[in-house]
């Protein structure tokens, strides 16, 4: 008890109420643990206090503080509002925006413990992740996003003023339909500038000289070498950069009939889709990182006697709610909870570094027992995305704890089969299966623009490669193709190709109905 | 770290998106609103509430994988009894048990709540009082601001730049202020003279001139406070057409509960509509048995009364009130009457003559609603023929007569009939 009495004076707060100076003090305490002990390195934070009404507003525009106007956001708002008012759905405690400074919304009706939790979760966990994760670094520009959104909003408002709301809305509808295929999945080749060009040419020559061997000249045959001409078709495709998986990008650059402002609108939609692309790839890791961070910070604060037992219990209550993973046969089950598995894996990695078992040494020889959990975790957070993270770090321990198992569902067979369970024989298969489930390129249909003859009839040809016989949602497909045809201005054909046999299974066609842009 | 208090920022950032959404789904929402209003009590006819629309019209398609078919693997948590190689029957309703959640499947219906305002706007869309012809400037109504020339003082927001520059230009011309090009030309001439070696005197004179002009362009300002003009606004009372609606309701003994309910529903719709759409419409409630009486809204809708039926008393009361308070030359007069069609036979001629001689010439529009029993019982011979009042009213129908009549038997018909009676001219039938 005497130890208790000593620490009493260190308490940051008691009770549930908060005010701005208190938030400031709490933030400083969080920073001590977050930056000081865990060596996190987040962007500067900007904490914004909002009402629940404003939270609903923020929901409607995908969490962003400003967004262009479109009816679909109104639809989401209406639905969220109805759900919230009826009590079917609580509001998130926070929204965090990957910008610099990082904006963290906290709701006014939260208790002081919740505010502490939220700031630790978003302001340190997510924030650190945004700043350091490879995928975010590659695809998002935290410094520029708010300015870009402001530009997008005003640009689209101007277009509405000039060309009519209906026309802009129709264009946005079409662009939104293709949004999932408006991202670059791998970094593009930069247009070379003269210096790098020169350097590359020199390196290439040196390499050629190093490898030079006159003998090669005497080797007979050699098949297609430089002299051989490519067919017209191949040249045409190469010229347009085909095949191209970013449909919106291709339309923006190549669609023959679009007007400049329409191209700009497509560009806006695609840039914003690209900005959100990393978030879809790092759900488990992002939430795992944030949940691990808030759990650690809160626990340390409690150990230091800076929050009292009541506050800690309140924290544990909402923490355990968040990381609950119902079983597959539970009525509450709705997929694997990214918070649960993310948090469990982060904790497991820490355990492996500090107190590994024999099994861990076998599975994770590189990190087992290195006694540096934070550095290990930070390295993981920086360099992986969900798919690679799961396939690398999902340990047998976690698989057993979650009771994970794989079901193979083959349409052609009468029964589904249990493919692997959490046992010695199954670990690797299980891990591969779950990683694939989070592989975003397997989740979206694999569609490419493969050919177009700009000089001839201008028919745009797309290819959908079907993997494992999983087709596309049919009703949606025709609808989207129609919009694509309107954007392209000419006929569009989509060939469904079986990825294994290379056979064309199905063909969908669409003629432009109300093409965008000027007359030909 | 910054903390920013955003709570005082204006809310409703999504309002414009919401309006766009409702406009987008207008047809569906309108139907849903009408559907919803059917089941409502009289009292909460005008409140908003939750409605459900089919998701089709507001669906956002995307290129996504279908929820079923093919070969797929699901990873599920919470294994209790399965071991590798077990065969499991497919659950009913497709195999979307695991991965389906990731794909974000579609939905069939879309539920959301409308505010009172939105609800009523959609509910009363396209309705109007016909032939609102006699316009008279009334005192009521919001004043309207109109442009009225310019003035020399005002708030900076109202500065009229074209007018200010016009004044400035006139003043500059009048005072012969040299422009920048004039000064430049003078300068060029001096240089030329120097180059060509003109006489010192000439050059000196030109220099003096240049100096004078330069000074002039400084002393005479480009824009003087005298030039500044502000837009001037004047308030005008907005002319509002005055109108009065007479609501005549039969509450006699022959009206059963069901019929009274129908009448009240009709009038409450009418009242709602008028209250909402026309600021300056007055409503007069008259109920009658064998006696007619002007009552207030509360009594009209909620109190009980019974007695015999003499329709003409109500008409007389209406005429009396109109003469006393609503002179025909200043008011657009409307009337709506509801009755079960039962009238003392001896009263019919009198009713007819009052209507044709006095009321119809005076009103812009007369609507007659006949309420009938819910389920016409096995029609006894002669029972399903038109009522006395209906037949009498039919006699005076004609293309030039500003009168319509409709029959209603069931609650669900009230709203459509109401719409028919007050449909905006030229709007398509709902």
mmCIF file with all atom_site columns, N, CA and C in Angstrom, chain A residues 130-159:
data_model
loop_
_atom_site.group_PDB
_atom_site.id
_atom_site.type_symbol
_atom_site.label_atom_id
_atom_site.label_alt_id
_atom_site.label_comp_id
_atom_site.label_asym_id
_atom_site.label_entity_id
_atom_site.label_seq_id
_atom_site.pdbx_PDB_ins_code
_atom_site.Cartn_x
_atom_site.Cartn_y
_atom_site.Cartn_z
_atom_site.occupancy
_atom_site.B_iso_or_equiv
_atom_site.pdbx_formal_charge
_atom_site.auth_seq_id
_atom_site.auth_comp_id
_atom_site.auth_asym_id
_atom_site.auth_atom_id
_atom_site.pdbx_PDB_model_num
ATOM 1  N N  . UNK A 1 130 ? 1.875   4.766  -40.667 1.00 0.00 ? 130 UNK A N  1
ATOM 2  C CA . UNK A 1 130 ? 1.740   5.564  -41.901 1.00 0.00 ? 130 UNK A CA 1
ATOM 3  C C  . UNK A 1 130 ? 3.094   6.099  -42.338 1.00 0.00 ? 130 UNK A C  1
ATOM 4  N N  . UNK A 1 131 ? 3.850   6.553  -41.351 1.00 0.00 ? 131 UNK A N  1
ATOM 5  C CA . UNK A 1 131 ? 5.072   7.250  -41.705 1.00 0.00 ? 131 UNK A CA 1
ATOM 6  C C  . UNK A 1 131 ? 6.154   6.304  -42.198 1.00 0.00 ? 131 UNK A C  1
ATOM 7  N N  . UNK A 1 132 ? 6.161   5.088  -41.662 1.00 0.00 ? 132 UNK A N  1
ATOM 8  C CA . UNK A 1 132 ? 7.308   4.239  -41.948 1.00 0.00 ? 132 UNK A CA 1
ATOM 9  C C  . UNK A 1 132 ? 7.040   3.073  -42.862 1.00 0.00 ? 132 UNK A C  1
ATOM 10 N N  . UNK A 1 133 ? 5.764   2.683  -43.000 1.00 0.00 ? 133 UNK A N  1
ATOM 11 C CA . UNK A 1 133 ? 5.524   1.482  -43.803 1.00 0.00 ? 133 UNK A CA 1
ATOM 12 C C  . UNK A 1 133 ? 5.863   1.729  -45.268 1.00 0.00 ? 133 UNK A C  1
ATOM 13 N N  . UNK A 1 134 ? 6.507   0.740  -45.833 1.00 0.00 ? 134 UNK A N  1
ATOM 14 C CA . UNK A 1 134 ? 6.983   0.826  -47.204 1.00 0.00 ? 134 UNK A CA 1
ATOM 15 C C  . UNK A 1 134 ? 5.860   1.155  -48.197 1.00 0.00 ? 134 UNK A C  1
ATOM 16 N N  . UNK A 1 135 ? 4.732   0.466  -48.050 1.00 0.00 ? 135 UNK A N  1
ATOM 17 C CA . UNK A 1 135 ? 3.651   0.651  -49.010 1.00 0.00 ? 135 UNK A CA 1
ATOM 18 C C  . UNK A 1 135 ? 3.117   2.081  -48.966 1.00 0.00 ? 135 UNK A C  1
ATOM 19 N N  . UNK A 1 136 ? 2.996   2.615  -47.760 1.00 0.00 ? 136 UNK A N  1
ATOM 20 C CA . UNK A 1 136 ? 2.512   3.992  -47.647 1.00 0.00 ? 136 UNK A CA 1
ATOM 21 C C  . UNK A 1 136 ? 3.539   4.961  -48.209 1.00 0.00 ? 136 UNK A C  1
ATOM 22 N N  . UNK A 1 137 ? 4.805   4.680  -47.926 1.00 0.00 ? 137 UNK A N  1
ATOM 23 C CA . UNK A 1 137 ? 5.850   5.568  -48.435 1.00 0.00 ? 137 UNK A CA 1
ATOM 24 C C  . UNK A 1 137 ? 5.825   5.601  -49.950 1.00 0.00 ? 137 UNK A C  1
ATOM 25 N N  . UNK A 1 138 ? 5.557   4.425  -50.509 1.00 0.00 ? 138 UNK A N  1
ATOM 26 C CA . UNK A 1 138 ? 5.597   4.322  -51.961 1.00 0.00 ? 138 UNK A CA 1
ATOM 27 C C  . UNK A 1 138 ? 4.426   5.037  -52.614 1.00 0.00 ? 138 UNK A C  1
ATOM 28 N N  . UNK A 1 139 ? 3.241   4.921  -52.000 1.00 0.00 ? 139 UNK A N  1
ATOM 29 C CA . UNK A 1 139 ? 2.036   5.339  -52.715 1.00 0.00 ? 139 UNK A CA 1
ATOM 30 C C  . UNK A 1 139 ? 1.374   6.593  -52.197 1.00 0.00 ? 139 UNK A C  1
ATOM 31 N N  . UNK A 1 140 ? 1.680   7.027  -51.002 1.00 0.00 ? 140 UNK A N  1
ATOM 32 C CA . UNK A 1 140 ? 0.944   8.183  -50.501 1.00 0.00 ? 140 UNK A CA 1
ATOM 33 C C  . UNK A 1 140 ? 1.887   9.329  -50.214 1.00 0.00 ? 140 UNK A C  1
ATOM 34 N N  . UNK A 1 141 ? 1.329   10.493 -50.297 1.00 0.00 ? 141 UNK A N  1
ATOM 35 C CA . UNK A 1 141 ? 2.099   11.688 -50.041 1.00 0.00 ? 141 UNK A CA 1
ATOM 36 C C  . UNK A 1 141 ? 1.407   12.431 -48.911 1.00 0.00 ? 141 UNK A C  1
ATOM 37 N N  . UNK A 1 142 ? 1.842   12.134 -47.689 1.00 0.00 ? 142 UNK A N  1
ATOM 38 C CA . UNK A 1 142 ? 1.140   12.683 -46.532 1.00 0.00 ? 142 UNK A CA 1
ATOM 39 C C  . UNK A 1 142 ? 1.196   14.203 -46.512 1.00 0.00 ? 142 UNK A C  1
ATOM 40 N N  . UNK A 1 143 ? 2.245   14.771 -47.053 1.00 0.00 ? 143 UNK A N  1
ATOM 41 C CA . UNK A 1 143 ? 2.360   16.238 -47.023 1.00 0.00 ? 143 UNK A CA 1
ATOM 42 C C  . UNK A 1 143 ? 1.352   16.890 -47.947 1.00 0.00 ? 143 UNK A C  1
ATOM 43 N N  . UNK A 1 144 ? 1.045   16.205 -49.042 1.00 0.00 ? 144 UNK A N  1
ATOM 44 C CA . UNK A 1 144 ? 0.258   16.875 -50.069 1.00 0.00 ? 144 UNK A CA 1
ATOM 45 C C  . UNK A 1 144 ? -1.206  16.536 -50.098 1.00 0.00 ? 144 UNK A C  1
ATOM 46 N N  . UNK A 1 145 ? -1.621  15.514 -49.334 1.00 0.00 ? 145 UNK A N  1
ATOM 47 C CA . UNK A 1 145 ? -2.966  14.978 -49.575 1.00 0.00 ? 145 UNK A CA 1
ATOM 48 C C  . UNK A 1 145 ? -4.066  16.001 -49.300 1.00 0.00 ? 145 UNK A C  1
ATOM 49 N N  . UNK A 1 146 ? -3.921  16.777 -48.219 1.00 0.00 ? 146 UNK A N  1
ATOM 50 C CA . UNK A 1 146 ? -5.005  17.707 -47.899 1.00 0.00 ? 146 UNK A CA 1
ATOM 51 C C  . UNK A 1 146 ? -5.123  18.793 -48.969 1.00 0.00 ? 146 UNK A C  1
ATOM 52 N N  . UNK A 1 147 ? -3.976  19.268 -49.434 1.00 0.00 ? 147 UNK A N  1
ATOM 53 C CA . UNK A 1 147 ? -4.019  20.259 -50.509 1.00 0.00 ? 147 UNK A CA 1
ATOM 54 C C  . UNK A 1 147 ? -4.640  19.661 -51.759 1.00 0.00 ? 147 UNK A C  1
ATOM 55 N N  . UNK A 1 148 ? -4.292  18.404 -52.018 1.00 0.00 ? 148 UNK A N  1
ATOM 56 C CA . UNK A 1 148 ? -4.842  17.782 -53.221 1.00 0.00 ? 148 UNK A CA 1
ATOM 57 C C  . UNK A 1 148 ? -6.350  17.627 -53.123 1.00 0.00 ? 148 UNK A C  1
ATOM 58 N N  . UNK A 1 149 ? -6.825  17.230 -51.931 1.00 0.00 ? 149 UNK A N  1
ATOM 59 C CA . UNK A 1 149 ? -8.267  17.080 -51.766 1.00 0.00 ? 149 UNK A CA 1
ATOM 60 C C  . UNK A 1 149 ? -8.975  18.419 -51.923 1.00 0.00 ? 149 UNK A C  1
ATOM 61 N N  . UNK A 1 150 ? -8.338  19.464 -51.397 1.00 0.00 ? 150 UNK A N  1
ATOM 62 C CA . UNK A 1 150 ? -8.929  20.789 -51.543 1.00 0.00 ? 150 UNK A CA 1
ATOM 63 C C  . UNK A 1 150 ? -9.003  21.164 -53.013 1.00 0.00 ? 150 UNK A C  1
ATOM 64 N N  . UNK A 1 151 ? -7.937  20.848 -53.736 1.00 0.00 ? 151 UNK A N  1
ATOM 65 C CA . UNK A 1 151 ? -7.940  21.112 -55.172 1.00 0.00 ? 151 UNK A CA 1
ATOM 66 C C  . UNK A 1 151 ? -9.048  20.313 -55.857 1.00 0.00 ? 151 UNK A C  1
ATOM 67 N N  . UNK A 1 152 ? -9.140  19.019 -55.503 1.00 0.00 ? 152 UNK A N  1
ATOM 68 C CA . UNK A 1 152 ? -10.126 18.145 -56.146 1.00 0.00 ? 152 UNK A CA 1
ATOM 69 C C  . UNK A 1 152 ? -11.526 18.684 -55.914 1.00 0.00 ? 152 UNK A C  1
ATOM 70 N N  . UNK A 1 153 ? -11.776 19.090 -54.681 1.00 0.00 ? 153 UNK A N  1
ATOM 71 C CA . UNK A 1 153 ? -13.114 19.583 -54.347 1.00 0.00 ? 153 UNK A CA 1
ATOM 72 C C  . UNK A 1 153 ? -13.457 20.812 -55.169 1.00 0.00 ? 153 UNK A C  1
ATOM 73 N N  . UNK A 1 154 ? -12.523 21.755 -55.199 1.00 0.00 ? 154 UNK A N  1
ATOM 74 C CA . UNK A 1 154 ? -12.864 22.990 -55.906 1.00 0.00 ? 154 UNK A CA 1
ATOM 75 C C  . UNK A 1 154 ? -12.888 22.747 -57.415 1.00 0.00 ? 154 UNK A C  1
ATOM 76 N N  . UNK A 1 155 ? -12.029 21.864 -57.892 1.00 0.00 ? 155 UNK A N  1
ATOM 77 C CA . UNK A 1 155 ? -12.034 21.607 -59.336 1.00 0.00 ? 155 UNK A CA 1
ATOM 78 C C  . UNK A 1 155 ? -13.355 21.006 -59.774 1.00 0.00 ? 155 UNK A C  1
ATOM 79 N N  . UNK A 1 156 ? -13.818 20.043 -58.974 1.00 0.00 ? 156 UNK A N  1
ATOM 80 C CA . UNK A 1 156 ? -15.069 19.385 -59.362 1.00 0.00 ? 156 UNK A CA 1
ATOM 81 C C  . UNK A 1 156 ? -16.241 20.339 -59.207 1.00 0.00 ? 156 UNK A C  1
ATOM 82 N N  . UNK A 1 157 ? -16.182 21.188 -58.182 1.00 0.00 ? 157 UNK A N  1
ATOM 83 C CA . UNK A 1 157 ? -17.248 22.185 -58.040 1.00 0.00 ? 157 UNK A CA 1
ATOM 84 C C  . UNK A 1 157 ? -17.263 23.122 -59.251 1.00 0.00 ? 157 UNK A C  1
ATOM 85 N N  . UNK A 1 158 ? -16.074 23.495 -59.708 1.00 0.00 ? 158 UNK A N  1
ATOM 86 C CA . UNK A 1 158 ? -16.014 24.373 -60.894 1.00 0.00 ? 158 UNK A CA 1
ATOM 87 C C  . UNK A 1 158 ? -16.578 23.676 -62.118 1.00 0.00 ? 158 UNK A C  1
ATOM 88 N N  . UNK A 1 159 ? -16.226 22.396 -62.262 1.00 0.00 ? 159 UNK A N  1
ATOM 89 C CA . UNK A 1 159 ? -16.749 21.652 -63.403 1.00 0.00 ? 159 UNK A CA 1
ATOM 90 C C  . UNK A 1 159 ? -18.269 21.613 -63.362 1.00 0.00 ? 159 UNK A C  1
#
